[in-house]
Short mmCIF file of C-alpha atoms in Angstrom, two decimals:
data_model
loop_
_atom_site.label_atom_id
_atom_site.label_comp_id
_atom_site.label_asym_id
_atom_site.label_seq_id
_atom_site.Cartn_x
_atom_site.Cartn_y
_atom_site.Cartn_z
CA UNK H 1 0.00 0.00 0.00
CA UNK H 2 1.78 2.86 -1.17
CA UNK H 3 2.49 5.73 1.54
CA UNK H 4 1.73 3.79 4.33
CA UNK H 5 4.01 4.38 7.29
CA UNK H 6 7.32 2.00 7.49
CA UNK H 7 5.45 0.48 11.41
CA UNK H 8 2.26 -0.39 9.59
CA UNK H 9 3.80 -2.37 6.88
CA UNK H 10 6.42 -4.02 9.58
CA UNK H 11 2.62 -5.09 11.55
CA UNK H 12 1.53 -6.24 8.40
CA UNK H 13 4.23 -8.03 8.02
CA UNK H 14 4.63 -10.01 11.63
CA UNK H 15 1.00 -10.73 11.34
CA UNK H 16 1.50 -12.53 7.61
CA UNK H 17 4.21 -14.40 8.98
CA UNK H 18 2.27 -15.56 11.65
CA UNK H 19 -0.08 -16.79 9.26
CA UNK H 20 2.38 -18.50 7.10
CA UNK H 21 3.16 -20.71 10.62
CA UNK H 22 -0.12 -21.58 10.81
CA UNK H 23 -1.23 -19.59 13.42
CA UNK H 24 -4.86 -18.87 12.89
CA UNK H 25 -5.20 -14.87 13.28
CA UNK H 26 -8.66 -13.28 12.37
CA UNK H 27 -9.39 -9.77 11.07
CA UNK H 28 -10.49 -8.80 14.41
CA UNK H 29 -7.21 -9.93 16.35
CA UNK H 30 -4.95 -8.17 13.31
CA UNK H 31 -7.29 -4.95 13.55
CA UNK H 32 -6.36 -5.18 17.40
CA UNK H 33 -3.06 -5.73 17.33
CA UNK H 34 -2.67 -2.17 15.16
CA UNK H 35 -4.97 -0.34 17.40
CA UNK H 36 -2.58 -1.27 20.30
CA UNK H 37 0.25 0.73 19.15
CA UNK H 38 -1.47 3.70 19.69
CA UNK H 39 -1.06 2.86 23.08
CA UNK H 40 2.58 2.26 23.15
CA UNK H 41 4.68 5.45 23.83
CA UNK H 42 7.78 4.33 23.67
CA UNK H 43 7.89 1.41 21.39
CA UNK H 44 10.04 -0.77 23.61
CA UNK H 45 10.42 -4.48 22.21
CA UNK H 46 8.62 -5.48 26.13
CA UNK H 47 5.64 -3.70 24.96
CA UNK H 48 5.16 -4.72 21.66
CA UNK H 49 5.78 -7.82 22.46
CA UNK H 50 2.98 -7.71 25.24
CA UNK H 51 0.77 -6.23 22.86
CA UNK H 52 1.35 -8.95 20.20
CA UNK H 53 0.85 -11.89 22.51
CA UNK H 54 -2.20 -10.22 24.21
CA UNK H 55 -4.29 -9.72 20.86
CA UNK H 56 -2.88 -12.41 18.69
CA UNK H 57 -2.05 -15.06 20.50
CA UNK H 58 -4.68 -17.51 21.59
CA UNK H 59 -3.68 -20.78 22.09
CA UNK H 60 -0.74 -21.67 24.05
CA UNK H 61 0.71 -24.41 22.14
CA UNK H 62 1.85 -21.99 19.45
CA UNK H 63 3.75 -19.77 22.20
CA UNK H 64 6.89 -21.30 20.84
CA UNK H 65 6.40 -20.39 17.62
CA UNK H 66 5.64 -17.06 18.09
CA UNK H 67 8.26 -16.43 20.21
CA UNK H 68 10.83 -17.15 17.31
CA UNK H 69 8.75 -15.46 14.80
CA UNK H 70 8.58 -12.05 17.07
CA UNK H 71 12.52 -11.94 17.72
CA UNK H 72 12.87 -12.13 13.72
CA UNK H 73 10.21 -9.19 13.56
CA UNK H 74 11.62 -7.30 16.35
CA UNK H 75 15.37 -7.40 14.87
CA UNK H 76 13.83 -6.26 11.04
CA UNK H 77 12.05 -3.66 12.54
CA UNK H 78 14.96 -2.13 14.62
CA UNK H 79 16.41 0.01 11.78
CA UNK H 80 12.64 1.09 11.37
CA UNK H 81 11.53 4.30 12.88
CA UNK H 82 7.92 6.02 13.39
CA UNK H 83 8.46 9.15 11.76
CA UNK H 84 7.97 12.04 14.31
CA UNK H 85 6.49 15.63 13.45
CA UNK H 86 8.00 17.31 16.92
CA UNK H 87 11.20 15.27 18.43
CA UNK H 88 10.85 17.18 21.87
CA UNK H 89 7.44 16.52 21.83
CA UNK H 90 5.98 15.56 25.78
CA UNK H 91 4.74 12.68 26.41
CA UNK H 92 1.63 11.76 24.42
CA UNK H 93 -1.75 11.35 26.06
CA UNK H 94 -3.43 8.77 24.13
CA UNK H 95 -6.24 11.27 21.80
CA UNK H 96 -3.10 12.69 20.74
CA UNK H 97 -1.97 9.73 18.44
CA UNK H 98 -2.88 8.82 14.98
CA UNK H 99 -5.39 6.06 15.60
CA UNK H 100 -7.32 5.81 12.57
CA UNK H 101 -4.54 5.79 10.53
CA UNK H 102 -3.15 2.55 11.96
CA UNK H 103 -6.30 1.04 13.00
CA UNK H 104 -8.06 1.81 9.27
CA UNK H 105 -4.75 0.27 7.25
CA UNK H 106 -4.77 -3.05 9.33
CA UNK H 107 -8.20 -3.27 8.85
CA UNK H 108 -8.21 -2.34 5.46
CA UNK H 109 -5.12 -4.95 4.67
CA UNK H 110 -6.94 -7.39 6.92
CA UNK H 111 -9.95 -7.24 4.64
CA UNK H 112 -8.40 -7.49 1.71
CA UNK H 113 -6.73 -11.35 2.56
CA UNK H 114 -9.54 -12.50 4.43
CA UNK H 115 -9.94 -15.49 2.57
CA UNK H 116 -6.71 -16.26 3.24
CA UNK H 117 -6.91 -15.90 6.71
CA UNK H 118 -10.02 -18.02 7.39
CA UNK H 119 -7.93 -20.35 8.93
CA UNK H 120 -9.25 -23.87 10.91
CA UNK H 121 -7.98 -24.85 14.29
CA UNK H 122 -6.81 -28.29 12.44
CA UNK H 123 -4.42 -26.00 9.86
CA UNK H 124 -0.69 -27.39 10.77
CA UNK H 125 2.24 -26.57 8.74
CA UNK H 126 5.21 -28.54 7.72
CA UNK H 127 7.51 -26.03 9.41
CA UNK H 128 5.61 -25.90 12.85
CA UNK H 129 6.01 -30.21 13.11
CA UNK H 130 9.03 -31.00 11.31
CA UNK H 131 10.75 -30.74 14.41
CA UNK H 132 8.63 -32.82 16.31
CA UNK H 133 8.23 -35.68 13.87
CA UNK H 134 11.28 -38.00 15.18
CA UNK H 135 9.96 -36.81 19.20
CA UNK H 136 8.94 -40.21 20.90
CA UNK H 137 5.39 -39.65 21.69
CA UNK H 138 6.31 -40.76 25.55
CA UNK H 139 8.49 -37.13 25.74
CA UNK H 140 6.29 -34.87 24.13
CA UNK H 141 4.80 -32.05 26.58
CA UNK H 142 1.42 -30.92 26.27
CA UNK H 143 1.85 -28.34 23.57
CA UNK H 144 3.81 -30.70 21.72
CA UNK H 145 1.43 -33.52 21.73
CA UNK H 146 -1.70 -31.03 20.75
CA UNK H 147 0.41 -29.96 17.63
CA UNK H 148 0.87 -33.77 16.51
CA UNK H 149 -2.25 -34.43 17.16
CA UNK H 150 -3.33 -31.54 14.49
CA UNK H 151 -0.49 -33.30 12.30
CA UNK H 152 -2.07 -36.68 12.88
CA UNK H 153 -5.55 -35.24 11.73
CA UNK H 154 -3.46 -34.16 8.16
CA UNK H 155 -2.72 -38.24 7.47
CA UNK H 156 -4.49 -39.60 4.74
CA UNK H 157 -4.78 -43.04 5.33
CA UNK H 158 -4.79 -45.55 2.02
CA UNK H 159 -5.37 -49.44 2.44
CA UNK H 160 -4.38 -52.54 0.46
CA UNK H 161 -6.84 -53.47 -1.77
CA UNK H 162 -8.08 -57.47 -2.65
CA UNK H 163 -9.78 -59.08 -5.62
CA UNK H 164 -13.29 -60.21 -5.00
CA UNK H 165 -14.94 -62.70 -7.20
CA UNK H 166 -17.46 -60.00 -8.37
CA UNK H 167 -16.19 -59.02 -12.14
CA UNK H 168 -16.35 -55.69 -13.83
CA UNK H 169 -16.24 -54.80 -17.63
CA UNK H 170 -12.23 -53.61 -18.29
CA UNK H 171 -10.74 -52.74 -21.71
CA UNK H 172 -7.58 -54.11 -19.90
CA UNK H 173 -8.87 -56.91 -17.88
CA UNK H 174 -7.35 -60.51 -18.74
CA UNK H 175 -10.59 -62.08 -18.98
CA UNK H 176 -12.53 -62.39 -22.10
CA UNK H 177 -16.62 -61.63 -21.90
CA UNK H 178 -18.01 -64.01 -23.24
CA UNK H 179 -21.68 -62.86 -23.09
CA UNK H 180 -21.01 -59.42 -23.73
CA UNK H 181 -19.17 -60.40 -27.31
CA UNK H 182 -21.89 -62.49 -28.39
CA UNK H 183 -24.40 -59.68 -27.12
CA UNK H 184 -22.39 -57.48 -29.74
CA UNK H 185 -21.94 -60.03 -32.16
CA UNK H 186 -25.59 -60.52 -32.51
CA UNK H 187 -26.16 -57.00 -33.12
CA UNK H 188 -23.66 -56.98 -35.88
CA UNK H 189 -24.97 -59.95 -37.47
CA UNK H 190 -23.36 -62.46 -35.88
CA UNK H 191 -19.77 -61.09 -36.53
CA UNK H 192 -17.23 -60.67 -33.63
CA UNK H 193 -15.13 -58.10 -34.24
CA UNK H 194 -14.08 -57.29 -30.90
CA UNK H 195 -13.54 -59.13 -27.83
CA UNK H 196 -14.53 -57.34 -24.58
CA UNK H 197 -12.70 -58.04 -21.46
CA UNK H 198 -13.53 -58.07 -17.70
CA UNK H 199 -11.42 -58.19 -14.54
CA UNK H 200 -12.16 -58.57 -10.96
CA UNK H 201 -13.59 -56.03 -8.71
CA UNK H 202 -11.07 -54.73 -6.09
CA UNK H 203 -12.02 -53.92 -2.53
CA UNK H 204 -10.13 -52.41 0.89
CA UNK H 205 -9.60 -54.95 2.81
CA UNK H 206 -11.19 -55.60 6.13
CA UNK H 207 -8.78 -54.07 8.78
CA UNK H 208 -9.17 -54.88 12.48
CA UNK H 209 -7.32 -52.70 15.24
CA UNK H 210 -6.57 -54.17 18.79
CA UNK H 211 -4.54 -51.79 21.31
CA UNK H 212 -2.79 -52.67 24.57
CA UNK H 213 -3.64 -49.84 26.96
CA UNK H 214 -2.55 -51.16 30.05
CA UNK H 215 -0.34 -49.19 32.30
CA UNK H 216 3.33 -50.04 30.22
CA UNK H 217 1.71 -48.36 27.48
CA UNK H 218 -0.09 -45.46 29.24
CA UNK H 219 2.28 -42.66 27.59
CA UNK H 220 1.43 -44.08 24.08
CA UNK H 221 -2.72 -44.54 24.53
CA UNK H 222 -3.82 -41.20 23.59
CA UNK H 223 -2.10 -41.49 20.54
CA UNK H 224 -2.78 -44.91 19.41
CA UNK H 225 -6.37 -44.33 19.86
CA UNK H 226 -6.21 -40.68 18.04
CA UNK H 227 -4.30 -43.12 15.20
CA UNK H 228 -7.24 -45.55 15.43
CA UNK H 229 -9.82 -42.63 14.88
CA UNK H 230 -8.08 -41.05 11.92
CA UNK H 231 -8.01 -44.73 10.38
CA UNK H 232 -11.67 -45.81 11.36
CA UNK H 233 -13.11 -42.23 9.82
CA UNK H 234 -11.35 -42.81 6.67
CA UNK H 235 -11.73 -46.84 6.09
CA UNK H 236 -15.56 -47.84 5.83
CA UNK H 237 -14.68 -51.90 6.87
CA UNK H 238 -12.85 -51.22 10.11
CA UNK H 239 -13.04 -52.79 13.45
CA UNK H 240 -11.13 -51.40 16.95
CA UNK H 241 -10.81 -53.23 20.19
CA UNK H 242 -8.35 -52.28 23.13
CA UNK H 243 -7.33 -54.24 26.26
CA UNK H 244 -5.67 -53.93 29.51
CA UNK H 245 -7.24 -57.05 31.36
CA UNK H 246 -10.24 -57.34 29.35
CA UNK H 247 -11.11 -56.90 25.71
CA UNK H 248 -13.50 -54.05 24.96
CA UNK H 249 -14.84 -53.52 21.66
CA UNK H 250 -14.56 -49.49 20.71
CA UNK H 251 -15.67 -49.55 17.14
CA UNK H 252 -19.14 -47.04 17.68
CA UNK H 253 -17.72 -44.90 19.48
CA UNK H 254 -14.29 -44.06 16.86
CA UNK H 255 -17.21 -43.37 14.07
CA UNK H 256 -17.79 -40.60 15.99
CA UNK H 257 -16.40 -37.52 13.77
CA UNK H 258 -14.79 -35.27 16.15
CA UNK H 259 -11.73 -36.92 17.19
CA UNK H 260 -12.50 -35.48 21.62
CA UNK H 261 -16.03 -36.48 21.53
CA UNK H 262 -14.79 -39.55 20.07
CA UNK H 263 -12.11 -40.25 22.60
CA UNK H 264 -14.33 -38.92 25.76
CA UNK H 265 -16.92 -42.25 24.45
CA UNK H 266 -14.33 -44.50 24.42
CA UNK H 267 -12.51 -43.54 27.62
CA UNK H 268 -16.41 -44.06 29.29
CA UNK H 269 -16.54 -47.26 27.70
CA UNK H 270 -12.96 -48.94 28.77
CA UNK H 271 -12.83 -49.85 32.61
CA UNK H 272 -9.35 -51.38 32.53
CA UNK H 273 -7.19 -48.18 31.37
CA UNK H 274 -3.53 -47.85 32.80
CA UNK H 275 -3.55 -51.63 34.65
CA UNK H 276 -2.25 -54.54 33.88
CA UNK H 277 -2.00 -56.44 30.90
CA UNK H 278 -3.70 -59.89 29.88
CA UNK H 279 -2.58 -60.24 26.28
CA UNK H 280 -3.28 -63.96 25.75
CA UNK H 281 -6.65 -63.79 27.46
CA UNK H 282 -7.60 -60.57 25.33
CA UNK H 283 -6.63 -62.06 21.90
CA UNK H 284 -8.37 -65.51 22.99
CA UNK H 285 -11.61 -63.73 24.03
CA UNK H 286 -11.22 -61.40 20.52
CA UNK H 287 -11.18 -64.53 18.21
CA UNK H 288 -14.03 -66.69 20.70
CA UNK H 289 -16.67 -63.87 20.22
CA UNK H 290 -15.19 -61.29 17.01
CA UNK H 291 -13.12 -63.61 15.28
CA UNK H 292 -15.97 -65.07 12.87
CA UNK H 293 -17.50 -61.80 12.54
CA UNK H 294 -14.78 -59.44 11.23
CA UNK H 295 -11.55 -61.67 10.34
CA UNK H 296 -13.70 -62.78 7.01
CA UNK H 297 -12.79 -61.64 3.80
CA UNK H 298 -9.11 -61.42 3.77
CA UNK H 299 -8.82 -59.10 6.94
CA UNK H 300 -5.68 -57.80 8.42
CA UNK H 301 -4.89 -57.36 11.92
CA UNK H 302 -3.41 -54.80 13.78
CA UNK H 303 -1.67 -55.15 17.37
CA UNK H 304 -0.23 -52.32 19.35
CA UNK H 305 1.24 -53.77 22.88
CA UNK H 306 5.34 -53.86 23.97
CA UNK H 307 4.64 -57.38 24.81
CA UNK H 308 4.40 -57.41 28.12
CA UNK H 309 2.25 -60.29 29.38
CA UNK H 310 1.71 -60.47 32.83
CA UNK H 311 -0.56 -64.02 32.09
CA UNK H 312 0.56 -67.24 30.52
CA UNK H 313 3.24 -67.03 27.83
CA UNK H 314 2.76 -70.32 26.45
CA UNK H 315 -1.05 -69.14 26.05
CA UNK H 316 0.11 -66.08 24.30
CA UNK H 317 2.11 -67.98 21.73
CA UNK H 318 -0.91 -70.51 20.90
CA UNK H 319 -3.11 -67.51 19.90
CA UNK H 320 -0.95 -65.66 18.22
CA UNK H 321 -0.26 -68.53 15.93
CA UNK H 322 -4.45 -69.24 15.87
CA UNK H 323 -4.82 -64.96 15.17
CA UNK H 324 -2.11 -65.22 12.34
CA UNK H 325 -3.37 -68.49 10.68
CA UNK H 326 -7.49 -66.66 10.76
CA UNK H 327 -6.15 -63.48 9.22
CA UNK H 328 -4.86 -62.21 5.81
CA UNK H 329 -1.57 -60.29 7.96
CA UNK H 330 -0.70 -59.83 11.07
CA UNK H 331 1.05 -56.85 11.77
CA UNK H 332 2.64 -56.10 15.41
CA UNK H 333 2.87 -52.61 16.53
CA UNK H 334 5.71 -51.81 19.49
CA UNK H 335 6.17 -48.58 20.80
CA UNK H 336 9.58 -50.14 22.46
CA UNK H 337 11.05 -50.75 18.74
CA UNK H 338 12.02 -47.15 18.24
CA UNK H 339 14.31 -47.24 21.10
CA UNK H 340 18.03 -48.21 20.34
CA UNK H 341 19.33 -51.59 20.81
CA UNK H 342 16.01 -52.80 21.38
CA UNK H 343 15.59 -56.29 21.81
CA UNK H 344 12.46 -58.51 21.98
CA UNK H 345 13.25 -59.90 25.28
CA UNK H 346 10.46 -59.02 27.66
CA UNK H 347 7.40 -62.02 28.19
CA UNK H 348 5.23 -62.26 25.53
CA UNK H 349 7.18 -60.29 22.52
CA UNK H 350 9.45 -63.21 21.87
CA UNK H 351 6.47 -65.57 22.49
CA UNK H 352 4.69 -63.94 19.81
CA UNK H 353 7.30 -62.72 16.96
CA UNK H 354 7.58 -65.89 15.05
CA UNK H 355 3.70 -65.70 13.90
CA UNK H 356 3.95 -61.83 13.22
CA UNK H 357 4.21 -60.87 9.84
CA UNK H 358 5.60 -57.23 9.74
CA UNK H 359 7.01 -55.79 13.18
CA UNK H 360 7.24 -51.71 13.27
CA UNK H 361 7.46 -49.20 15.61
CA UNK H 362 4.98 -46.65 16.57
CA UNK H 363 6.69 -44.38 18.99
CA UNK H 364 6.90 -40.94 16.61
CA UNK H 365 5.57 -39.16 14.30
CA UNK H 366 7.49 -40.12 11.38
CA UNK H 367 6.64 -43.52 12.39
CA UNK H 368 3.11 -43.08 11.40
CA UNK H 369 3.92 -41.79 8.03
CA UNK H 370 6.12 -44.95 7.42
CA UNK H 371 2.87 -47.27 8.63
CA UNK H 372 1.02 -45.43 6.39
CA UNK H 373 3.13 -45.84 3.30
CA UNK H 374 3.20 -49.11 4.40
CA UNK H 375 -0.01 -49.80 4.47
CA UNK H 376 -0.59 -48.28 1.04
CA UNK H 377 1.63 -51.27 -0.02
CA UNK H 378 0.95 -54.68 1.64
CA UNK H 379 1.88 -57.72 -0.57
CA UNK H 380 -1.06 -59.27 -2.90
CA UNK H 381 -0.57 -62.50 -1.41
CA UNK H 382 -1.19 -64.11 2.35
CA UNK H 383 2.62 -64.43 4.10
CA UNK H 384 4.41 -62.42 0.59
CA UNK H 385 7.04 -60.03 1.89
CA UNK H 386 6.69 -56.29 2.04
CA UNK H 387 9.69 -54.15 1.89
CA UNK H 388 10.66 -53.08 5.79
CA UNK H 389 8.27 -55.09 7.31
CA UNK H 390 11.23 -56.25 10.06
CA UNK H 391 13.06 -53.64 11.99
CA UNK H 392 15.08 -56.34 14.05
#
């Protein structure tokens, strides 16, 4: 805006960089923000930065962010000066400023980009997480962990896909159509002069979450069960169960859309969070009453648990080996993998390893995008390899 003051532009500025963090600013906080330096006398960097924080910042898990972003401003800016009619002027009583200069340009500027400011508490930028995305989920403060979860809510989720017996008509299928060429033979006079083709239908697969949330996993829980929402809203044929001593079915209550309300059901539900852990009981009661119900059709099976059976391992290994032989894949989730030098060693992760078919981690961010890329990618056959299906 030509012949605006060097101060406005340097506000106009700060709060477009904000922006470009993801920090979601409305008109009304920008307008603010430029009505409080007519309030400022002098401009000290304490001040301004008071002002900013008290009209733009709203939600304290960006504080970090904004700190860094207003030391960048405030060093740009220093070279900057308001231009002054009188320099032995007294000290201003507030009428005496310029307000609707200041106040009018912000809002005018604010006005003008307000579509690009209309800006959803799930935005997250690249910049803001990138840091965070090798941060095991165990460390994370509370800021931290609200920010992934806003990254986690950015995942789009893709699924292997299997061949039902269902056929469709395909210009590229390996089939040949029988019925449909003699359907267009006959209307040609009983010459063929093309041969149609078909192929099989394709379909997501069933996919069936179970999560240890038993005290050893307590740090992890939220975040599995955040990870099990973003995958039941976005899969249609998806079934979740989690266990500590007992197996609870969760399923309704993650087809809830908003992921707290969602969450709040399930934790009302589950009676056993944050106590022990009965893994060979929970699978055994999982395939007795679920097991002909939602392990049909080629399903695969997820597990998140370190392994840490407090209950027979000998019971543990016999239905593992029963879960792995009723499903399509079996893949075992442990939180404990990202560490270094892990080893399988506690009871129950050894038990079970020999009947799992891919063993990740889930401990960080960056591990989630990895499961999902591998997910997007599971072999077309029962027990195939997939590439980094081991981390041992």
């Amino acid at each position: 805006m030509p012949g605006a003051p060097p101060m406005q532009w340097r506000v106009v500025e700060f709060v477009q960089e904000l922006r470009g963090l993801g920090l979601p600013i409305g008109v009304d906080q920008s307008v603010s923000f430029g009505e409080s330096f007519t309030w400022i006398q002098p401009l000290s960097r304490e001040e301004v930065y008071n002002a900013a924080r008290a009209t733009l910042m709203n939600r304290h898990e960006y504080l970090a962010v904004f700190d860094r972003a207003f030391a960048r401003y405030w060093e740009r800016r220093r070279d900057v000066a308001e231009p002054q009619k009188t320099p032995q002027a007294p000290r201003h009583r507030p009428e005496d400023f310029q307000r609707p200069s200041l106040v009018s340009f912000m809002a005018e500027k604010a006005a003008r980009q307000n579509k690009e400011i209309e800006i959803t508490d799930r935005t997250e930028t690249a910049t803001e997480v990138e840091w965070l995305r090798r941060k095991d989920f165990s460390k994370l403060t509370d800021d931290e962990l609200r920010a992934i979860r806003r990254a986690m809510a950015g995942i789009q989720w893709d699924f292997s896909r299997r061949r039902t017996h269902r056929l469709m008509k395909s210009d590229r299928g390996r089939l040949l159509d029988h019925r449909e060429a003699l359907r267009r033979a006959a209307r040609r006079g009983g010459t063929i002069v093309e041969l149609p083709r078909k192929r099989r239908k394709e379909k997501t697969r069933p996919l069936v979450l179970i999560a240890d949330i038993s005290g050893s996993m307590e740090l992890y829980s939220r975040i599995v069960l955040q990870f099990f929402h973003g995958v039941s809203q976005q899969l249609d044929d998806t079934e979740a169960f989690v266990f500590g001593t007992r197996l609870t079915r969760v399923t309704d209550a993650l087809r809830l859309s908003d992921v707290d309300a969602s969450l709040d059901d399930v934790s009302q539900q589950v009676l056993d969070f944050s106590g022990g852990t009965r893994i060979a009981e929970s699978l055994h009661t999982f395939r007795r009453l679920w097991g002909q119900k939602v392990l049909r059709r080629g399903a695969v099976v997820i597990v998140i648990s370190d392994g840490c059976e407090t209950g027979d391992v000998e019971h543990l290994r016999r239905e593992a080996q029963a879960l792995q032989r009723s499903c399509y894949r079996l893949i075992w989730l442990n939180p404990r993998l990202g560490q270094r030098r892990y080893q399988p060693r506690v009871r129950g992760m050894a038990a079970v390893l020999p009947y799992v078919d891919d063993f990740l981690p889930i401990h960080d961010f960056e591990s989630l995008r990895q499961l999902r890329d591998h997910l997007a990618r599971l072999p077309k056959r029962k027990g195939g390899s997939s590439e980094a299906s081991r981390r041992l």
